Short mmCIF file of C-alpha atoms in Angstrom, two decimals:
data_model
loop_
_atom_site.label_atom_id
_atom_site.label_comp_id
_atom_site.label_asym_id
_atom_site.label_seq_id
_atom_site.Cartn_x
_atom_site.Cartn_y
_atom_site.Cartn_z
CA MET A 144 87.25 63.02 110.88
CA MET A 145 86.41 66.63 111.54
CA ASP A 146 88.79 68.55 113.83
CA ARG A 147 87.26 69.40 117.21
CA ILE A 148 88.08 72.16 119.63
CA ALA A 149 87.11 72.80 123.22
CA LEU A 150 87.38 75.85 125.44
CA ARG A 151 89.39 75.72 128.61
CA SER A 152 86.71 78.06 129.90
CA ARG A 153 83.14 77.94 128.63
CA PHE A 154 82.54 81.63 129.09
CA TRP A 155 83.51 84.58 126.98
CA LEU A 156 83.43 87.52 129.39
CA ALA A 157 82.50 90.88 127.89
CA GLY A 158 85.56 93.14 127.76
CA ALA A 159 87.86 90.44 129.17
CA ALA A 160 90.62 88.48 127.48
CA VAL A 161 89.56 85.34 125.67
CA SER A 162 90.26 82.03 127.35
CA ALA A 163 92.96 79.90 125.77
CA LEU A 164 91.80 77.42 123.17
CA VAL A 165 92.96 73.83 123.08
CA LEU A 166 92.13 70.99 120.79
CA ALA A 167 89.99 68.28 122.32
CA GLY A 168 87.27 65.85 121.45
CA THR A 169 84.19 67.91 122.26
CA PRO A 170 82.37 70.24 119.88
CA ALA A 171 82.96 73.98 119.73
CA PHE A 172 80.33 76.70 119.84
CA ALA A 173 77.52 76.23 117.30
CA VAL A 174 77.98 79.91 116.43
CA THR A 175 81.18 81.86 117.00
CA PRO A 176 81.00 84.95 119.28
CA PRO A 177 79.97 88.17 117.49
CA ASP A 178 83.15 90.06 118.46
CA THR A 179 85.48 87.22 117.46
CA LEU A 180 86.67 85.88 114.11
CA VAL A 181 87.62 82.19 114.09
CA GLU A 182 89.61 80.95 111.12
CA GLY A 183 90.34 77.31 110.35
CA PHE A 184 93.94 77.32 109.17
CA ALA A 185 96.82 74.83 108.94
CA ILE A 186 99.35 76.53 111.23
CA ASP A 187 101.61 73.59 112.02
CA ASP A 188 104.52 75.38 110.32
CA ILE A 189 104.79 77.99 113.10
CA ILE A 190 108.08 77.54 114.99
CA THR A 191 108.41 80.98 116.59
CA VAL A 192 106.62 84.34 116.40
CA ASP A 193 109.73 86.49 116.91
CA PRO A 194 109.91 88.58 113.69
CA ALA A 195 113.71 88.44 113.85
CA GLU A 196 113.56 84.64 113.63
CA ALA A 197 110.25 83.61 112.07
CA PHE A 198 110.50 82.53 108.44
CA GLU A 199 107.30 80.55 107.95
CA LEU A 200 104.26 81.50 105.89
CA SER A 201 101.61 81.19 108.61
CA THR A 202 103.73 83.13 111.09
CA ALA A 203 104.11 86.02 108.67
CA GLU A 204 100.35 86.59 108.67
CA VAL A 205 100.34 86.79 112.47
CA THR A 206 103.37 89.09 112.46
CA ALA A 207 101.83 91.36 109.82
CA ASN A 208 98.84 91.95 112.08
CA THR A 209 100.80 92.46 115.31
CA TYR A 210 103.73 94.62 114.15
CA ASP A 211 104.28 97.76 112.10
CA LEU A 212 107.13 98.42 109.68
CA LEU A 213 108.88 101.51 108.41
CA VAL A 214 107.24 100.99 105.02
CA ARG A 215 104.68 98.51 103.75
CA LEU A 216 103.63 97.17 100.36
CA ASP A 217 101.05 99.40 98.68
CA LEU A 218 98.18 96.99 98.00
CA ASP A 219 96.68 99.41 95.48
CA ASP A 220 99.90 99.34 93.42
CA THR A 221 102.26 96.49 94.30
CA SER A 222 105.09 98.12 92.35
CA LYS A 223 105.33 100.64 95.20
CA VAL A 224 105.66 100.83 98.96
CA LYS A 225 103.93 103.30 101.25
CA GLY A 226 104.78 104.69 104.65
CA ASP A 227 103.77 102.73 107.72
CA LEU A 228 105.63 104.10 110.74
CA ALA A 229 107.59 106.33 108.36
CA GLU A 230 105.88 109.53 107.32
CA SER A 231 108.46 110.29 104.61
CA TRP A 232 111.94 109.32 103.47
CA THR A 233 114.78 110.57 101.29
CA VAL A 234 117.69 108.89 99.51
CA SER A 235 121.09 110.59 99.30
CA ASP A 236 122.55 111.48 95.89
CA ASP A 237 125.09 108.65 96.11
CA GLY A 238 122.28 106.14 96.79
CA LEU A 239 123.80 104.95 100.07
CA THR A 240 121.88 106.76 102.81
CA TYR A 241 118.15 106.45 103.49
CA THR A 242 116.68 108.89 106.00
CA PHE A 243 113.24 108.14 107.43
CA LYS A 244 111.05 110.60 109.32
CA LEU A 245 108.63 108.84 111.68
CA ARG A 246 105.06 109.92 112.14
CA PRO A 247 104.75 111.82 115.44
CA ASN A 248 103.04 110.73 118.64
CA MET A 249 102.81 107.01 117.90
CA LYS A 250 102.58 104.30 120.57
CA PHE A 251 103.28 100.62 120.93
CA ALA A 252 100.56 98.33 122.24
CA SER A 253 102.19 98.75 125.66
CA GLY A 254 101.59 102.51 125.54
CA ASN A 255 105.31 103.26 125.18
CA PRO A 256 106.16 105.89 122.55
CA ILE A 257 107.59 104.66 119.24
CA THR A 258 110.95 106.28 118.55
CA ALA A 259 113.74 105.97 116.00
CA GLU A 260 115.74 104.23 118.72
CA ASP A 261 113.20 101.40 118.68
CA VAL A 262 113.69 101.09 114.92
CA ALA A 263 117.48 101.07 115.25
CA TRP A 264 117.41 98.48 118.02
CA SER A 265 115.06 96.29 116.00
CA PHE A 266 117.63 96.24 113.17
CA GLU A 267 120.42 95.60 115.66
CA ARG A 268 118.74 92.57 117.23
CA VAL A 269 117.97 91.07 113.79
CA ILE A 270 121.62 91.28 112.75
CA LYS A 271 123.10 90.15 116.07
CA LEU A 272 120.66 87.27 116.52
CA ASP A 273 121.50 86.21 112.95
CA LYS A 274 118.50 83.93 112.50
CA SER A 275 117.13 82.69 109.16
CA PRO A 276 115.61 85.98 107.83
CA ALA A 277 118.57 88.15 108.92
CA PHE A 278 120.13 88.00 105.45
CA ILE A 279 117.34 90.25 104.12
CA LEU A 280 118.86 93.13 106.10
CA GLY A 281 122.39 91.74 106.26
CA GLN A 282 122.77 91.83 102.47
CA PHE A 283 123.12 95.63 102.72
CA GLY A 284 126.49 95.27 104.44
CA LEU A 285 125.23 95.12 108.03
CA THR A 286 127.23 93.11 110.55
CA GLY A 287 127.17 92.77 114.30
CA ASP A 288 130.17 95.10 114.45
CA ASN A 289 128.77 97.93 112.32
CA VAL A 290 124.98 97.74 112.66
CA THR A 291 124.76 100.42 115.34
CA GLU A 292 126.48 102.86 112.94
CA LYS A 293 124.71 101.72 109.79
CA ALA A 294 121.21 101.71 111.31
CA LYS A 295 120.86 104.47 113.89
CA ALA A 296 118.60 107.13 115.34
CA ALA A 297 119.62 110.68 114.43
CA ASP A 298 116.95 111.97 116.82
CA ALA A 299 113.72 110.67 118.35
CA ASN A 300 111.86 110.81 115.02
CA THR A 301 114.65 110.31 112.46
CA PHE A 302 116.10 106.92 111.50
CA VAL A 303 119.14 106.75 109.21
CA PHE A 304 119.99 103.60 107.28
CA THR A 305 123.28 103.35 105.35
CA VAL A 306 123.77 100.61 102.76
CA ASP A 307 127.03 99.39 101.23
CA LYS A 308 126.16 99.80 97.53
CA ALA A 309 123.94 102.01 95.41
CA TYR A 310 121.14 99.48 95.01
CA ALA A 311 117.93 100.24 93.17
CA PRO A 312 115.96 102.20 95.81
CA SER A 313 112.87 100.12 95.09
CA PHE A 314 114.80 97.00 96.10
CA VAL A 315 115.96 98.50 99.41
CA LEU A 316 112.48 99.74 100.31
CA ASN A 317 110.85 96.45 99.34
CA CYS A 318 113.28 94.61 101.63
CA LEU A 319 112.30 96.90 104.50
CA SER A 320 108.68 95.88 103.93
CA ALA A 321 109.54 92.25 104.80
CA THR A 322 108.40 90.95 108.17
CA VAL A 323 112.00 90.89 109.42
CA GLY A 324 111.76 94.69 109.36
CA SER A 325 109.08 94.67 112.08
CA VAL A 326 109.70 97.29 114.76
CA VAL A 327 109.71 95.97 118.33
CA ASP A 328 109.17 97.79 121.60
CA LYS A 329 112.71 98.02 122.94
CA LYS A 330 111.68 98.93 126.48
CA VAL A 331 109.31 95.96 126.82
CA VAL A 332 111.67 93.43 125.24
CA LEU A 333 114.62 94.52 127.40
CA GLU A 334 112.56 93.51 130.42
CA HIS A 335 112.65 89.94 129.13
CA VAL A 336 116.26 89.63 128.00
CA LYS A 337 117.90 86.34 128.87
CA ALA A 338 121.60 86.28 129.81
CA MET A 339 123.84 84.08 127.68
CA THR A 340 127.42 82.91 127.73
CA PRO A 341 129.14 84.11 124.55
CA SER A 342 130.29 81.24 122.32
CA THR A 343 131.56 80.57 118.82
CA ASP A 344 127.94 80.40 117.65
CA PHE A 345 126.72 83.58 119.39
CA LYS A 346 129.19 86.16 120.64
CA TYR A 347 126.82 88.36 122.65
CA ASP A 348 125.95 88.12 126.35
CA ASN A 349 122.17 88.20 125.96
CA ASP A 350 119.48 86.83 123.65
CA PHE A 351 117.90 90.23 122.82
CA GLY A 352 114.61 88.89 124.17
CA ASN A 353 114.46 86.11 121.56
CA ASP A 354 113.33 83.41 123.99
CA TRP A 355 110.44 85.56 125.26
CA LEU A 356 109.43 86.83 121.81
CA LYS A 357 109.12 83.26 120.54
CA THR A 358 105.69 83.20 122.21
CA HIS A 359 104.85 86.89 122.80
CA SER A 360 104.50 90.08 120.77
CA ALA A 361 105.86 93.56 121.44
CA GLY A 362 104.64 95.54 118.47
CA SER A 363 102.26 98.30 117.45
CA GLY A 364 100.01 96.52 114.93
CA GLN A 365 96.23 96.40 115.01
CA PHE A 366 96.39 93.29 117.21
CA THR A 367 98.54 91.87 119.97
CA LEU A 368 99.37 88.21 120.42
CA ARG A 369 97.60 86.75 123.43
CA GLU A 370 98.70 83.18 122.93
CA TRP A 371 100.18 80.71 120.50
CA ARG A 372 99.82 77.03 121.27
CA ALA A 373 101.78 74.90 118.82
CA ASN A 374 99.55 72.90 116.47
CA GLU A 375 96.47 74.16 118.35
CA ALA A 376 95.66 77.85 118.06
CA VAL A 377 96.84 81.43 117.75
CA VAL A 378 94.82 84.03 119.65
CA MET A 379 95.18 87.75 118.82
CA GLU A 380 93.43 90.60 120.62
CA ARG A 381 92.68 94.13 119.44
CA ASN A 382 95.35 96.72 120.20
CA ASP A 383 93.47 99.74 121.54
CA ASN A 384 96.67 101.80 121.32
CA TYR A 385 96.90 101.29 117.56
CA ASN A 386 97.99 104.45 115.74
CA GLY A 387 95.41 104.23 112.97
CA GLU A 388 91.86 102.96 112.69
CA LYS A 389 91.24 100.39 115.43
CA ALA A 390 90.36 96.81 114.51
CA LYS A 391 86.63 96.21 114.27
CA LEU A 392 86.73 92.89 116.13
CA ALA A 393 87.92 92.25 119.68
CA ARG A 394 89.90 89.16 118.76
CA VAL A 395 90.92 86.80 115.98
CA ILE A 396 91.59 83.11 116.51
CA TYR A 397 93.48 80.90 114.09
CA ARG A 398 92.39 77.38 114.95
CA HIS A 399 94.74 74.69 113.67
CA MET A 400 92.75 72.46 111.35
CA LYS A 401 94.81 70.32 109.02
CA GLU A 402 92.14 68.70 106.86
CA SER A 403 90.18 70.53 104.18
CA SER A 404 87.09 68.42 104.85
CA GLY A 405 87.20 69.30 108.54
CA GLN A 406 87.41 73.00 107.72
CA ARG A 407 84.48 72.75 105.34
CA LEU A 408 82.25 70.92 107.82
CA ALA A 409 83.13 73.35 110.61
CA LEU A 410 82.42 76.31 108.31
CA GLU A 411 79.04 74.95 107.28
CA ALA A 412 78.15 74.22 110.91
CA GLY A 413 79.15 77.73 112.03
CA ASP A 414 81.98 76.48 114.27
CA ILE A 415 84.41 78.67 112.33
CA ASP A 416 83.90 81.85 110.33
CA VAL A 417 86.56 81.31 107.69
CA ALA A 418 88.13 78.19 106.12
CA ARG A 419 91.61 78.81 104.70
CA ASN A 420 92.85 75.49 103.30
CA LEU A 421 90.06 74.19 101.09
CA ASP A 422 91.00 71.69 98.40
CA PRO A 423 89.22 71.75 95.00
CA ASN A 424 86.43 69.33 96.03
CA ASP A 425 85.59 71.15 99.25
CA LEU A 426 85.86 74.51 97.50
CA ASP A 427 83.24 73.35 95.00
CA ALA A 428 80.98 72.13 97.80
CA VAL A 429 81.26 75.43 99.71
CA ALA A 430 80.47 77.40 96.55
CA LYS A 431 77.09 75.61 96.34
CA ASN A 432 76.10 76.48 99.93
CA ASP A 433 74.07 79.69 100.18
CA LYS A 434 75.11 80.25 103.81
CA VAL A 435 78.75 80.65 102.89
CA ALA A 436 80.75 82.45 100.22
CA THR A 437 84.13 81.99 98.61
CA THR A 438 86.87 84.43 97.71
CA SER A 439 90.23 84.08 96.01
CA ALA A 440 93.33 86.03 95.03
CA PRO A 441 96.45 85.22 93.01
CA LYS A 442 99.38 84.74 95.37
CA GLY A 443 103.07 85.30 94.84
CA THR A 444 103.74 81.80 96.19
CA VAL A 445 105.17 78.93 94.14
CA TYR A 446 105.15 75.22 94.98
CA TYR A 447 108.18 73.16 94.03
CA ILE A 448 109.97 69.84 94.44
CA SER A 449 113.68 70.04 95.24
CA PHE A 450 116.47 67.48 95.07
CA ASN A 451 119.34 67.55 97.56
CA GLN A 452 122.67 67.56 95.73
CA LYS A 453 124.35 65.86 98.69
CA ASN A 454 122.76 62.69 97.34
CA GLU A 455 125.17 61.58 94.61
CA LYS A 456 122.39 60.16 92.45
CA LEU A 457 120.26 63.30 92.67
CA ALA A 458 123.35 65.40 91.88
CA LYS A 459 123.61 63.97 88.38
CA PRO A 460 122.37 66.59 85.85
CA GLU A 461 120.49 63.95 83.89
CA VAL A 462 118.64 62.81 87.01
CA ARG A 463 117.61 66.37 87.87
CA GLN A 464 116.29 66.73 84.35
CA ALA A 465 114.59 63.33 84.38
CA PHE A 466 112.54 64.20 87.45
CA LYS A 467 111.12 67.23 85.66
CA TYR A 468 109.70 64.85 83.06
CA LEU A 469 108.22 62.62 85.77
CA ILE A 470 105.64 65.11 87.04
CA ASP A 471 102.14 64.88 85.61
CA TYR A 472 101.57 68.62 85.36
CA ASP A 473 98.36 68.27 83.35
CA ALA A 474 96.70 65.94 85.86
CA ILE A 475 97.84 68.05 88.81
CA GLY A 476 96.53 71.21 87.16
CA SER A 477 93.14 69.78 86.19
CA THR A 478 92.39 67.99 89.48
CA LEU A 479 94.66 68.52 92.50
CA ILE A 480 95.01 72.30 92.21
CA LYS A 481 91.87 73.13 90.26
CA GLY A 482 90.73 76.54 91.47
CA ILE A 483 93.63 76.90 93.94
CA GLY A 484 96.56 77.31 91.56
CA GLU A 485 97.85 77.18 88.00
CA ILE A 486 100.79 75.34 86.49
CA HIS A 487 103.84 77.61 86.53
CA GLN A 488 107.39 76.29 86.13
CA THR A 489 109.60 79.37 86.60
CA PHE A 490 110.67 80.82 89.94
CA LEU A 491 109.23 84.31 89.52
CA PRO A 492 105.44 84.35 89.99
CA LYS A 493 103.21 86.17 87.56
CA GLY A 494 102.85 89.86 88.32
CA VAL A 495 106.49 90.38 89.31
CA LEU A 496 109.07 92.33 87.31
CA GLY A 497 110.87 89.96 84.93
CA GLU A 498 108.35 87.12 85.12
CA LEU A 499 108.89 84.39 82.51
CA ASP A 500 105.73 82.54 81.62
CA GLU A 501 107.21 79.37 80.14
CA ASN A 502 106.16 75.79 80.96
CA PRO A 503 108.36 73.53 78.80
CA PHE A 504 108.09 70.33 80.83
CA LYS A 505 105.40 67.67 80.37
CA LEU A 506 105.06 64.14 81.71
CA ASP A 507 107.31 62.04 79.46
CA VAL A 508 108.35 58.75 81.05
CA ALA A 509 110.25 57.59 77.96
CA LYS A 510 112.33 60.79 77.97
CA ALA A 511 113.01 60.37 81.69
CA LYS A 512 114.18 56.78 81.16
CA GLU A 513 116.59 57.92 78.45
CA LEU A 514 118.08 60.49 80.83
CA LEU A 515 118.37 57.95 83.66
CA GLU A 516 120.16 55.50 81.37
CA LYS A 517 122.54 58.28 80.32
CA ALA A 518 123.24 58.86 84.01
CA GLY A 519 124.10 55.18 84.49
CA LEU A 520 120.89 54.51 86.43
CA LYS A 521 118.95 52.49 83.90
CA ASP A 522 117.47 50.24 86.62
CA GLY A 523 116.37 53.17 88.77
CA PHE A 524 117.05 53.70 92.47
CA SER A 525 115.37 54.35 95.82
CA VAL A 526 115.00 57.74 97.45
CA THR A 527 112.99 59.41 100.24
CA MET A 528 110.71 62.42 100.02
CA ASP A 529 109.74 64.63 102.97
CA VAL A 530 106.16 65.85 102.75
CA ARG A 531 104.12 68.12 105.00
CA ASN A 532 100.94 66.16 105.70
CA THR A 533 98.53 68.73 104.29
CA GLN A 534 96.80 69.06 100.96
CA PRO A 535 97.48 69.50 98.14
CA VAL A 536 101.15 68.63 98.73
CA THR A 537 100.32 65.12 99.97
CA ALA A 538 98.30 64.35 96.85
CA ILE A 539 100.96 65.88 94.59
CA SER A 540 103.67 63.81 96.25
CA GLU A 541 101.62 60.65 95.77
CA SER A 542 101.13 61.51 92.10
CA PHE A 543 104.88 62.08 91.78
CA GLN A 544 105.60 58.81 93.57
CA GLN A 545 103.43 56.97 91.05
CA THR A 546 104.91 58.56 87.91
CA ALA A 547 108.50 58.24 89.18
CA GLY A 548 107.80 54.55 89.75
CA GLN A 549 107.04 54.19 86.04
CA ALA A 550 110.69 55.05 85.39
CA GLY A 551 111.95 52.61 88.03
CA ILE A 552 112.50 55.16 90.81
CA LYS A 553 111.10 54.09 94.16
CA VAL A 554 110.08 57.14 96.17
CA GLU A 555 109.39 56.58 99.88
CA ILE A 556 107.17 59.35 101.24
CA ILE A 557 108.02 60.51 104.77
CA PRO A 558 105.08 62.55 106.11
CA GLY A 559 105.39 65.08 108.93
CA ASP A 560 103.92 68.30 110.21
CA GLY A 561 105.19 71.63 108.94
CA LYS A 562 107.70 72.13 111.76
CA GLN A 563 109.18 68.64 111.37
CA THR A 564 109.65 68.78 107.61
CA LEU A 565 110.97 72.36 107.60
CA THR A 566 113.50 71.65 110.36
CA LYS A 567 114.86 68.64 108.48
CA TYR A 568 114.92 70.56 105.20
CA ARG A 569 116.75 73.53 106.70
CA ALA A 570 119.39 71.16 108.08
CA ARG A 571 119.96 69.74 104.55
CA ASN A 572 119.10 66.24 105.78
CA HIS A 573 116.49 65.42 103.12
CA ASP A 574 116.68 63.65 99.77
CA ILE A 575 113.63 65.15 98.08
CA TYR A 576 111.40 67.84 99.57
CA ILE A 577 108.13 69.31 98.38
CA GLY A 578 107.36 72.77 99.64
CA GLN A 579 106.23 76.29 98.92
CA TRP A 580 108.08 79.58 98.71
CA GLY A 581 106.39 82.93 99.19
CA GLN A 582 108.12 86.21 98.48
CA ASP A 583 109.61 87.89 101.53
CA TYR A 584 109.17 91.23 99.76
CA PHE A 585 107.64 92.29 96.44
CA ASP A 586 110.81 92.39 94.38
CA PRO A 587 112.19 89.78 91.94
CA ASN A 588 115.32 89.41 94.05
CA SER A 589 113.31 87.72 96.80
CA ASN A 590 112.89 84.63 94.63
CA ALA A 591 116.02 85.00 92.49
CA GLN A 592 118.22 85.12 95.55
CA THR A 593 116.78 81.98 97.11
CA PHE A 594 116.56 79.84 93.94
CA ALA A 595 119.68 81.07 92.10
CA SER A 596 122.16 82.29 94.71
CA ASN A 597 124.40 80.51 97.21
CA THR A 598 127.17 82.69 98.61
CA ASP A 599 128.68 79.99 100.84
CA ASN A 600 127.78 76.34 100.29
CA SER A 601 129.49 75.09 103.44
CA ASP A 602 127.32 73.70 106.22
CA GLU A 603 128.24 76.85 108.18
CA GLY A 604 127.00 79.16 105.39
CA LYS A 605 125.04 82.15 106.66
CA ASN A 606 122.70 82.78 103.72
CA LYS A 607 120.61 79.63 103.88
CA THR A 608 118.79 80.07 100.59
CA LEU A 609 116.88 77.26 98.89
CA ALA A 610 119.93 76.71 96.69
CA TRP A 611 122.01 76.29 99.87
CA ARG A 612 119.45 73.95 101.45
CA ASN A 613 119.81 71.69 98.42
CA ASP A 614 123.63 71.92 98.29
CA TRP A 615 123.54 73.58 94.88
CA ASP A 616 126.79 75.52 94.53
CA VAL A 617 126.33 78.09 91.75
CA PRO A 618 128.97 80.86 91.86
CA GLU A 619 128.18 82.17 88.36
CA LEU A 620 124.43 82.39 88.96
CA THR A 621 125.16 84.01 92.33
CA LYS A 622 127.15 86.73 90.54
CA GLN A 623 124.32 87.27 88.06
CA THR A 624 121.82 87.56 90.91
CA GLU A 625 123.97 90.14 92.68
CA ALA A 626 124.45 92.12 89.46
CA ALA A 627 120.68 92.36 88.93
CA LEU A 628 120.40 94.17 92.26
CA LEU A 629 122.51 97.05 91.03
CA GLU A 630 120.73 97.54 87.71
CA LYS A 631 118.52 100.62 87.96
CA ASP A 632 116.99 100.36 84.49
CA ALA A 633 113.79 98.33 84.98
CA GLY A 634 113.79 96.92 81.46
CA LYS A 635 117.38 95.69 81.66
CA ARG A 636 116.77 94.34 85.13
CA ALA A 637 113.76 92.37 83.89
CA GLU A 638 115.90 90.83 81.12
CA MET A 639 118.50 89.75 83.69
CA TYR A 640 115.87 87.95 85.74
CA GLN A 641 114.45 86.24 82.67
CA LYS A 642 117.92 84.91 81.84
CA LEU A 643 118.30 83.63 85.40
CA GLN A 644 114.96 81.87 85.23
CA LYS A 645 115.87 80.07 82.02
CA GLU A 646 119.09 78.76 83.54
CA VAL A 647 117.34 77.61 86.70
CA LEU A 648 114.59 76.01 84.65
CA ASP A 649 117.13 74.02 82.63
CA THR A 650 119.80 73.04 85.15
CA SER A 651 118.61 73.44 88.73
CA PRO A 652 117.58 70.85 91.32
CA PHE A 653 114.16 72.53 91.46
CA ALA A 654 111.03 71.35 89.69
CA ILE A 655 108.65 74.26 90.13
CA ILE A 656 105.08 73.08 89.68
CA TYR A 657 102.54 75.81 90.19
CA GLN A 658 101.69 79.27 91.46
CA GLN A 659 99.12 79.46 94.23
CA THR A 660 95.69 80.98 93.98
CA GLU A 661 94.75 81.50 97.61
CA VAL A 662 91.12 80.72 98.42
CA ALA A 663 88.91 81.01 101.45
CA GLY A 664 85.38 80.07 102.39
CA LEU A 665 83.57 82.41 104.75
CA ARG A 666 80.25 82.70 106.52
CA SER A 667 77.86 85.18 104.93
CA ASN A 668 77.93 87.46 108.00
CA VAL A 669 81.70 88.07 107.64
CA LYS A 670 82.34 91.46 106.02
CA GLY A 671 85.58 93.06 104.83
CA PHE A 672 87.58 89.84 104.50
CA LYS A 673 90.20 90.21 101.77
CA LEU A 674 93.15 88.08 100.71
CA GLY A 675 96.31 89.98 99.84
CA PRO A 676 98.88 89.34 97.10
CA SER A 677 101.45 87.86 99.48
CA PHE A 678 101.46 85.72 102.61
CA ASP A 679 102.09 88.74 104.86
CA THR A 680 99.31 90.94 103.43
CA ASN A 681 96.25 89.13 104.78
CA PHE A 682 95.09 91.79 107.23
CA VAL A 683 92.21 91.18 109.62
CA GLY A 684 91.72 94.64 111.13
CA ASN A 685 89.00 95.68 108.66
CA ILE A 686 86.93 92.53 109.12
CA SER A 687 83.56 92.77 110.88
CA LYS A 688 80.63 90.46 111.52
CA GLU A 689 76.94 91.22 111.15
#
């Protein structure tokens, strides 16, 4: 059944803010407004839009278009970063101090000037809030007690960042290009600070505006957030105070549409301008329609199945290995992800320093049965699997359920929306989980750290990596991951990551299946639409409609 959307107001007033969109049972416009881009997109993973807290793929696209950073990935050469708010920067001889000069006369969407104090306070609130993405900055030795000294404004246009070790400068700069490095408007956010009673979980007397920023923006990007309605829509409006070229469209709407078929039908009818979650069959159908076009780009996102080591059966090495022989990679590659991905079994995606292009596992039920017998589980067992109810993960999980059953393992699929499955997964309450991981920044550490590092495996651990989420305690791999950060020779560093990938491939509770090729269908009047190499590089400011 095709998703439907209705307007709370039927009128789009010229020059006025767009009315909020809600899902309902009546049809949308036959043709979208000329100054508005409407994208069909599965956005049920959005939990918050505060860049200090958000750690979901869909949210990162919204954040990338509503906030600026000190530096940003150079899309013309992804081995480099380029200045965003920063005009220039220098690194001290000892490799510990990074000094950034901001471009002059910049403004937030509110009209407030952007200063180095805003940058410093943005770092401070990330560290003191200590939400999921905080470790990206915290790994440089920042704590709530020292952040105001380690990340500070030397003057209105100079920001000084001091790290604890002489890391490869490319690693530090790539981390600052992650969405957690978004610079917020301190003056605006302070107006919405919520008082708190300090506790063992949070020792500060205010929430640094976190409650308000869950549903608002306070940035300087090409757009501002007008509204986010969970599992319904995100509405962004052009920021006329933007410091560069203004967005060509007045607004962009992400309309939550879960089903590929619904997106395709809405695209063909003109109810949406762009379809973002097309499966192989609908992608083929769109490609044959002369009123629409398709585009694609390789993405640094990998899809994987993980096995929680808190489950004593899943913690057996032979069982972890057996599951990797119970995935029908060939069938998945030729049907379920045809055109939208390629089989890839190592944690570093292609195109990243140190990538290892090895796919040793094939469907081998007999081999899996041998391993299960060796583990003392000859007769199999029952287990649950949490699955976000979108494609292609639902189809992949059903394929996995069927092949696992051939070895006597009964897999019960528990479907849920993105928020439900992620929340359970992050609490380590799953047995098996199928998900996707996109790089937080364009450096091999982004994936190495999450798949091969776990600094504290206790339930109170701060660095909640994927290894931590699956209770995989790996002190030796953690040391190797940390050592790779300090290696400045690119060739040696690449070798270190290849070694890590081989160990994770052989012993980990992760069965990595494929690397995403992101696709989109778009109406022929949409111009300038381009998919980036990562989930936070899909920019909409250059898009126009004829």
